[in-house]
mmCIF file of C-alpha atoms in Angstrom:
data_model
loop_
_atom_site.group_PDB
_atom_site.id
_atom_site.type_symbol
_atom_site.label_atom_id
_atom_site.label_comp_id
_atom_site.label_asym_id
_atom_site.label_seq_id
_atom_site.Cartn_x
_atom_site.Cartn_y
_atom_site.Cartn_z
ATOM 1 C CA MET A 18 0.000 0.000 0.000
ATOM 2 C CA PHE A 19 2.785 2.475 0.967
ATOM 3 C CA VAL A 20 6.250 2.708 2.488
ATOM 4 C CA GLU A 21 6.156 4.269 5.932
ATOM 5 C CA GLU A 22 8.894 6.552 7.255
ATOM 6 C CA PRO A 23 11.829 5.461 5.081
ATOM 7 C CA VAL A 24 14.008 8.155 6.737
ATOM 8 C CA LEU A 25 14.031 9.825 10.127
ATOM 9 C CA PRO A 26 11.578 12.689 10.698
ATOM 10 C CA GLY A 27 12.626 16.162 9.684
ATOM 11 C CA ASP A 28 14.357 15.416 6.379
ATOM 12 C CA ALA A 29 11.817 16.622 3.824
ATOM 13 C CA ASP A 30 14.385 16.757 1.030
ATOM 14 C CA ALA A 31 15.342 13.094 1.479
ATOM 15 C CA LEU A 32 11.655 12.122 1.524
ATOM 16 C CA LYS A 33 11.059 14.080 -1.666
ATOM 17 C CA ASP A 34 14.031 12.354 -3.345
ATOM 18 C CA ILE A 35 12.733 8.934 -2.312
ATOM 19 C CA SER A 36 9.188 9.787 -3.419
ATOM 20 C CA ARG A 37 10.404 10.854 -6.859
ATOM 21 C CA SER A 38 12.449 7.657 -7.282
ATOM 22 C CA THR A 39 9.605 5.165 -6.866
ATOM 23 C CA SER A 40 6.000 4.563 -7.834
ATOM 24 C CA ILE A 41 5.234 3.303 -4.315
ATOM 25 C CA PRO A 42 3.576 6.020 -2.202
ATOM 26 C CA ILE A 43 5.688 7.309 0.708
ATOM 27 C CA ALA A 44 4.086 8.101 4.068
ATOM 28 C CA THR A 45 5.376 9.868 7.171
ATOM 29 C CA GLY A 46 4.251 11.906 10.130
ATOM 30 C CA GLU A 47 3.623 9.694 13.134
ATOM 31 C CA ARG A 48 6.583 11.328 14.889
ATOM 32 C CA LEU A 49 5.733 14.901 13.906
ATOM 33 C CA PHE A 50 3.801 16.889 16.480
ATOM 34 C CA THR A 51 2.763 20.269 15.052
ATOM 35 C CA ARG A 52 1.300 21.633 11.828
ATOM 36 C CA TRP A 53 4.513 23.589 11.399
ATOM 37 C CA GLN A 54 6.468 20.319 11.288
ATOM 38 C CA PHE A 55 4.108 19.077 8.562
ATOM 39 C CA GLN A 56 4.234 22.348 6.633
ATOM 40 C CA GLU A 57 7.558 21.765 4.834
ATOM 41 C CA LEU A 58 6.557 18.204 3.833
ATOM 42 C CA ILE A 59 3.286 19.461 2.442
ATOM 43 C CA GLU A 60 4.708 22.532 0.665
ATOM 44 C CA LYS A 61 7.392 20.410 -1.025
ATOM 45 C CA GLN A 62 4.911 17.609 -1.723
ATOM 46 C CA ALA A 63 7.593 15.344 -0.291
ATOM 47 C CA VAL A 64 5.188 12.486 0.476
ATOM 48 C CA ALA A 65 1.926 11.068 -0.837
ATOM 49 C CA ILE A 66 0.472 10.350 2.612
ATOM 50 C CA ILE A 67 0.715 12.095 5.983
ATOM 51 C CA GLN A 68 0.207 10.228 9.251
ATOM 52 C CA PRO A 69 -0.439 12.603 12.151
ATOM 53 C CA ASP A 70 -1.281 11.048 15.516
ATOM 54 C CA LEU A 71 -4.173 12.864 17.215
ATOM 55 C CA SER A 72 -2.731 12.011 20.625
ATOM 56 C CA HIS A 73 0.493 13.855 19.786
ATOM 57 C CA CYS A 74 -0.347 16.562 17.252
ATOM 58 C CA GLY A 75 -2.821 18.566 19.316
ATOM 59 C CA GLY A 76 -6.083 16.659 19.051
ATOM 60 C CA ILE A 77 -9.009 16.558 16.689
ATOM 61 C CA MET A 78 -9.000 20.173 15.497
ATOM 62 C CA GLU A 79 -5.247 20.392 15.004
ATOM 63 C CA CYS A 80 -5.215 17.127 13.058
ATOM 64 C CA ARG A 81 -8.065 18.444 10.934
ATOM 65 C CA LYS A 82 -6.005 21.576 10.165
ATOM 66 C CA ILE A 83 -3.018 19.434 9.155
ATOM 67 C CA ALA A 84 -5.299 17.321 6.952
ATOM 68 C CA ALA A 85 -6.708 20.448 5.286
ATOM 69 C CA MET A 86 -3.189 21.703 4.530
ATOM 70 C CA ALA A 87 -2.423 18.331 2.922
ATOM 71 C CA GLU A 88 -5.706 18.252 1.005
ATOM 72 C CA ALA A 89 -4.738 21.490 -0.770
ATOM 73 C CA ARG A 90 -1.706 19.625 -2.195
ATOM 74 C CA ASN A 91 -3.519 16.336 -2.969
ATOM 75 C CA ILE A 92 -1.780 14.533 -0.122
ATOM 76 C CA ALA A 93 -3.759 11.763 1.576
ATOM 77 C CA LEU A 94 -4.364 11.313 5.321
ATOM 78 C CA ALA A 95 -3.767 8.021 7.160
ATOM 79 C CA PRO A 96 -3.818 8.839 10.883
ATOM 80 C CA HIS A 97 -1.400 6.982 13.151
ATOM 81 C CA CYS A 98 -3.229 5.467 16.141
ATOM 82 C CA PRO A 99 -1.477 2.890 18.334
ATOM 83 C CA LEU A 100 -2.744 4.174 21.684
ATOM 84 C CA GLY A 101 -6.101 2.521 22.122
ATOM 85 C CA PRO A 102 -9.830 2.761 21.560
ATOM 86 C CA ILE A 103 -10.340 6.322 22.836
ATOM 87 C CA ALA A 104 -7.723 7.625 20.409
ATOM 88 C CA LEU A 105 -9.303 5.473 17.693
ATOM 89 C CA ALA A 106 -12.741 6.983 18.377
ATOM 90 C CA ALA A 107 -11.275 10.482 18.021
ATOM 91 C CA SER A 108 -9.412 9.486 14.857
ATOM 92 C CA LEU A 109 -12.578 8.071 13.304
ATOM 93 C CA GLN A 110 -14.326 11.410 13.829
ATOM 94 C CA VAL A 111 -11.530 13.152 11.903
ATOM 95 C CA ASP A 112 -11.559 10.457 9.218
ATOM 96 C CA ALA A 113 -15.280 10.911 8.606
ATOM 97 C CA SER A 114 -14.911 14.663 8.116
ATOM 98 C CA THR A 115 -11.790 14.655 5.942
ATOM 99 C CA PRO A 116 -12.075 14.464 2.145
ATOM 100 C CA ASN A 117 -8.483 13.252 1.692
ATOM 101 C CA PHE A 118 -8.810 10.401 4.217
ATOM 102 C CA LEU A 119 -7.181 7.173 2.990
ATOM 103 C CA CYS A 120 -7.098 4.630 5.807
ATOM 104 C CA GLN A 121 -6.980 4.361 9.591
ATOM 105 C CA GLU A 122 -4.250 2.577 11.536
ATOM 106 C CA GLN A 123 -5.337 0.880 14.757
ATOM 107 C CA LEU A 124 -4.006 -1.715 17.166
ATOM 108 C CA THR A 125 -7.092 -2.453 19.233
ATOM 109 C CA LEU A 126 -10.817 -2.353 18.686
ATOM 110 C CA GLY A 127 -11.448 -1.795 22.387
ATOM 111 C CA ASP A 128 -12.313 -5.318 23.554
ATOM 112 C CA GLY A 129 -12.827 -5.009 27.293
ATOM 113 C CA TYR A 130 -12.156 -1.268 27.360
ATOM 114 C CA LEU A 131 -15.382 -0.287 25.602
ATOM 115 C CA LYS A 132 -18.903 -1.383 26.457
ATOM 116 C CA THR A 133 -19.414 -1.870 22.721
ATOM 117 C CA PRO A 134 -16.069 -2.539 21.017
ATOM 118 C CA PHE A 135 -15.501 -1.473 17.431
ATOM 119 C CA LYS A 136 -16.100 -4.089 14.751
ATOM 120 C CA VAL A 137 -14.478 -4.443 11.365
ATOM 121 C CA GLU A 138 -17.154 -5.195 8.758
ATOM 122 C CA ASP A 139 -16.163 -5.592 5.111
ATOM 123 C CA GLY A 140 -12.867 -3.848 5.903
ATOM 124 C CA TYR A 141 -14.472 -0.833 7.568
ATOM 125 C CA VAL A 142 -15.055 0.361 11.131
ATOM 126 C CA LYS A 143 -18.268 2.303 11.694
ATOM 127 C CA VAL A 144 -17.842 5.831 13.011
ATOM 128 C CA PRO A 145 -19.444 5.897 16.464
ATOM 129 C CA ASP A 146 -22.458 8.196 16.598
ATOM 130 C CA GLY A 147 -23.203 8.469 20.315
ATOM 131 C CA PRO A 148 -22.554 11.599 22.406
ATOM 132 C CA GLY A 149 -19.005 12.962 22.497
ATOM 133 C CA LEU A 150 -16.642 10.579 20.747
ATOM 134 C CA GLY A 151 -19.495 8.099 20.469
ATOM 135 C CA ILE A 152 -18.119 5.459 22.846
ATOM 136 C CA GLU A 153 -18.832 4.275 26.393
ATOM 137 C CA LEU A 154 -15.946 3.108 28.530
ATOM 138 C CA ASN A 155 -16.098 -0.081 30.583
ATOM 139 C CA ASP A 156 -14.962 1.500 33.869
ATOM 140 C CA GLU A 157 -14.801 -1.788 35.776
ATOM 141 C CA PHE A 158 -12.450 -3.336 33.219
ATOM 142 C CA ILE A 159 -10.308 -0.196 33.096
ATOM 143 C CA ASP A 160 -10.076 -0.079 36.898
ATOM 144 C CA SER A 161 -8.814 -3.673 36.886
ATOM 145 C CA LYS A 162 -5.956 -2.633 34.564
ATOM 146 C CA ARG A 163 -4.615 0.306 36.592
ATOM 147 C CA PHE A 164 -0.895 0.353 37.297
ATOM 148 C CA ALA A 165 1.498 2.446 39.391
ATOM 149 C CA GLY A 166 2.569 4.580 36.447
ATOM 150 C CA ASP A 167 6.240 3.613 36.635
ATOM 151 C CA TRP A 168 6.540 2.755 32.923
ATOM 152 C CA GLU A 169 9.574 4.025 31.063
ATOM 153 C CA THR A 170 10.036 4.394 27.320
ATOM 154 C CA PRO A 171 11.748 1.219 26.117
ATOM 155 C CA LEU A 172 15.285 1.428 24.814
ATOM 156 C CA PHE A 173 16.067 -0.882 21.938
ATOM 157 C CA HIS A 174 19.490 -2.429 21.579
ATOM 158 C CA LEU A 175 21.049 -4.344 18.713
ATOM 159 C CA ALA A 176 22.990 -7.579 19.233
ATOM 160 C CA ASP A 177 26.218 -5.547 19.581
ATOM 161 C CA GLY A 178 24.696 -3.479 22.401
ATOM 162 C CA SER A 179 24.242 -0.272 20.372
ATOM 163 C CA LEU A 180 21.002 1.710 20.629
ATOM 164 C CA THR A 181 18.548 1.697 17.744
ATOM 165 C CA GLU A 182 15.342 3.461 16.743
ATOM 166 C CA TRP A 183 12.027 1.898 17.501
#
């Protein structure tokens, strides 16, 4: 479908060079956090697909602004969403209101966390239409999953002990 983040974030010229050298669409953006970080990519049309993460880029409205900037340059939107069903519900609201929406990444449909988990039907997830984000949380299940909050960002090491990107 597309090649995701072939170079580290922030190198719009390298992305543009890669994009021009292949017929495979290039996507990036899950590690960009503001519309100003997306601006150079969009102005240079360095990629075919942008992937903002609503949980990192400023929420629904800010993601919608980034998507609108991309739409003006015929760049598609494929929101990044690895953080769970609440983030997915927010992403689906943006998806439904964005003409240049392509596809939605997700890692969980909310089993256990939502009273009514999302379902994939014929390759699609229905946009929730209840109040707010359209979902109801399963508070009892969530309470059973609470932790002390002592999580640290994992560090990834290669076989030789050197650090690597995740």
